[in-house]
Amino acid sequence: MATQTKQTAKGNNAVDMDNSEFHKFFLDELKDIYWAEKHLAKSLPKMQKGATSPKLAKAIEKHTKETEEHIERLEQIFEHLGEKAVGKKCEAMVGLVDEAKGVLEDTEKNSMVRDAGLILAAQKVEHYEIATYGTLVVFAKQMGHKKVADLLSKTLENEKQTDLDLTKIAEGHINEEAARE
Ligand SMILES: [Fe+2]
């Protein structure tokens, strides 16, 4: 607890906050989600290939590109904060991705049950990311890093939209067809 600033963190004093324990914790969490996004970007093509419906495969392909943008945005954030962009292994994302891989192992190829399972796994990922980015936006604002908060908000909105899109696909036809298999 060495370098807490004397000023209370009312928001607008990013410089004074930079050595605080809170700022260090914030940086650590940025490294965590940076690693998580990279791990996800590597894993999504496998899910895309395994998907039964072209609609789901397309949605996963789209989110792979968006995930690359999330990674770039985090790199901009590190740069803005004067920090090196380094990842820190995120065990949660390892687990979530393993679950998605498990869906591919546990379901039959070309089945809609597989797609229903992939959507469930993907939405678990989205909810993890929404929770993370939602909190990081609040942290950034609290520390007066407005630009960083704006960048994180962009990704947050994108994750929320992806979650909604996945629900739409599931409710559109996949769940119904899975129930008939
Ligand atoms: Fe993301």
PDB file of N, CA and C and ligand atoms in Angstrom, residues 33 36-38 40 44 63 66-71 73-74 93 125-126 129-130 133 155-156 158-159 162, ligand 1:
ATOM      1  N   ILE A  33      -7.262  -8.904 -19.578  1.00  0.00           N
ATOM      2  CA  ILE A  33      -8.242  -8.940 -20.682  1.00  0.00           C
ATOM      3  C   ILE A  33      -7.510  -8.911 -22.034  1.00  0.00           C
ATOM      4  N   ALA A  36      -6.682 -12.394 -22.591  1.00  0.00           N
ATOM      5  CA  ALA A  36      -7.942 -13.108 -22.836  1.00  0.00           C
ATOM      6  C   ALA A  36      -8.431 -12.890 -24.272  1.00  0.00           C
ATOM      7  N   GLU A  37      -8.365 -11.660 -24.743  1.00  0.00           N
ATOM      8  CA  GLU A  37      -8.822 -11.348 -26.105  1.00  0.00           C
ATOM      9  C   GLU A  37      -7.951 -12.073 -27.140  1.00  0.00           C
ATOM     10  N   LYS A  38      -6.656 -12.103 -26.882  1.00  0.00           N
ATOM     11  CA  LYS A  38      -5.755 -12.779 -27.820  1.00  0.00           C
ATOM     12  C   LYS A  38      -6.026 -14.278 -27.855  1.00  0.00           C
ATOM     13  N   LEU A  40      -8.825 -15.693 -27.178  1.00  0.00           N
ATOM     14  CA  LEU A  40     -10.116 -15.866 -27.847  1.00  0.00           C
ATOM     15  C   LEU A  40      -9.961 -15.762 -29.367  1.00  0.00           C
ATOM     16  N   LEU A  44     -11.488 -18.653 -31.823  1.00  0.00           N
ATOM     17  CA  LEU A  44     -12.749 -18.475 -32.549  1.00  0.00           C
ATOM     18  C   LEU A  44     -12.811 -19.186 -33.904  1.00  0.00           C
ATOM     19  N   HIS A  63     -17.216 -11.732 -35.342  1.00  0.00           N
ATOM     20  CA  HIS A  63     -16.694 -11.410 -34.017  1.00  0.00           C
ATOM     21  C   HIS A  63     -15.189 -11.658 -33.908  1.00  0.00           C
ATOM     22  N   GLU A  66     -13.830  -8.441 -34.994  1.00  0.00           N
ATOM     23  CA  GLU A  66     -14.056  -7.446 -33.934  1.00  0.00           C
ATOM     24  C   GLU A  66     -13.104  -7.666 -32.761  1.00  0.00           C
ATOM     25  N   THR A  67     -12.825  -8.931 -32.488  1.00  0.00           N
ATOM     26  CA  THR A  67     -11.899  -9.240 -31.392  1.00  0.00           C
ATOM     27  C   THR A  67     -10.503  -8.698 -31.706  1.00  0.00           C
ATOM     28  N   GLU A  68     -10.122  -8.775 -32.995  1.00  0.00           N
ATOM     29  CA  GLU A  68      -8.836  -8.179 -33.399  1.00  0.00           C
ATOM     30  C   GLU A  68      -8.843  -6.673 -33.117  1.00  0.00           C
ATOM     31  N   GLU A  69     -10.000  -6.051 -33.353  1.00  0.00           N
ATOM     32  CA  GLU A  69     -10.119  -4.611 -33.052  1.00  0.00           C
ATOM     33  C   GLU A  69     -10.019  -4.356 -31.542  1.00  0.00           C
ATOM     34  N   HIS A  70     -10.599  -5.247 -30.762  1.00  0.00           N
ATOM     35  CA  HIS A  70     -10.525  -5.080 -29.305  1.00  0.00           C
ATOM     36  C   HIS A  70      -9.069  -5.144 -28.847  1.00  0.00           C
ATOM     37  N   ILE A  71      -8.319  -6.045 -29.487  1.00  0.00           N
ATOM     38  CA  ILE A  71      -6.896  -6.190 -29.145  1.00  0.00           C
ATOM     39  C   ILE A  71      -6.143  -4.902 -29.494  1.00  0.00           C
ATOM     40  N   ARG A  73      -7.383  -1.954 -29.805  1.00  0.00           N
ATOM     41  CA  ARG A  73      -7.848  -0.885 -28.910  1.00  0.00           C
ATOM     42  C   ARG A  73      -7.116  -0.959 -27.561  1.00  0.00           C
ATOM     43  N   LEU A  74      -6.910  -2.167 -27.085  1.00  0.00           N
ATOM     44  CA  LEU A  74      -6.179  -2.322 -25.814  1.00  0.00           C
ATOM     45  C   LEU A  74      -4.726  -1.867 -25.981  1.00  0.00           C
ATOM     46  N   MET A  93     -10.627 -17.115 -19.108  1.00  0.00           N
ATOM     47  CA  MET A  93     -10.821 -17.282 -20.552  1.00  0.00           C
ATOM     48  C   MET A  93     -10.339 -18.646 -21.016  1.00  0.00           C
ATOM     49  N   VAL A 125     -18.705 -16.317 -22.850  1.00  0.00           N
ATOM     50  CA  VAL A 125     -17.530 -15.479 -23.115  1.00  0.00           C
ATOM     51  C   VAL A 125     -17.940 -14.008 -23.130  1.00  0.00           C
ATOM     52  N   GLU A 126     -19.010 -13.710 -23.863  1.00  0.00           N
ATOM     53  CA  GLU A 126     -19.453 -12.315 -23.961  1.00  0.00           C
ATOM     54  C   GLU A 126     -19.789 -11.737 -22.597  1.00  0.00           C
ATOM     55  N   GLU A 129     -16.740 -10.861 -20.762  1.00  0.00           N
ATOM     56  CA  GLU A 129     -16.119  -9.643 -21.294  1.00  0.00           C
ATOM     57  C   GLU A 129     -16.924  -8.394 -20.925  1.00  0.00           C
ATOM     58  N   ILE A 130     -18.245  -8.529 -20.966  1.00  0.00           N
ATOM     59  CA  ILE A 130     -19.097  -7.391 -20.603  1.00  0.00           C
ATOM     60  C   ILE A 130     -18.846  -6.989 -19.142  1.00  0.00           C
ATOM     61  N   TYR A 133     -15.183  -5.349 -19.115  1.00  0.00           N
ATOM     62  CA  TYR A 133     -15.093  -4.008 -19.705  1.00  0.00           C
ATOM     63  C   TYR A 133     -15.978  -3.009 -18.963  1.00  0.00           C
ATOM     64  N   THR A 155     -15.530  -0.944 -26.980  1.00  0.00           N
ATOM     65  CA  THR A 155     -15.474  -2.407 -26.960  1.00  0.00           C
ATOM     66  C   THR A 155     -16.649  -2.969 -26.165  1.00  0.00           C
ATOM     67  N   LEU A 156     -16.963  -2.344 -25.045  1.00  0.00           N
ATOM     68  CA  LEU A 156     -18.083  -2.805 -24.217  1.00  0.00           C
ATOM     69  C   LEU A 156     -19.380  -2.850 -25.030  1.00  0.00           C
ATOM     70  N   ASN A 158     -19.708  -3.069 -28.219  1.00  0.00           N
ATOM     71  CA  ASN A 158     -19.601  -4.120 -29.224  1.00  0.00           C
ATOM     72  C   ASN A 158     -19.869  -5.503 -28.631  1.00  0.00           C
ATOM     73  N   GLU A 159     -19.356  -5.747 -27.435  1.00  0.00           N
ATOM     74  CA  GLU A 159     -19.592  -7.049 -26.777  1.00  0.00           C
ATOM     75  C   GLU A 159     -21.082  -7.227 -26.479  1.00  0.00           C
ATOM     76  N   THR A 162     -22.862  -8.072 -29.688  1.00  0.00           N
ATOM     77  CA  THR A 162     -22.595  -9.464 -30.074  1.00  0.00           C
ATOM     78  C   THR A 162     -23.472 -10.422 -29.282  1.00  0.00           C
TER      79      THR A 162
HETATM   80 FE    FE B   1     -13.729  -8.735 -27.028  1.00  0.00          FE
END
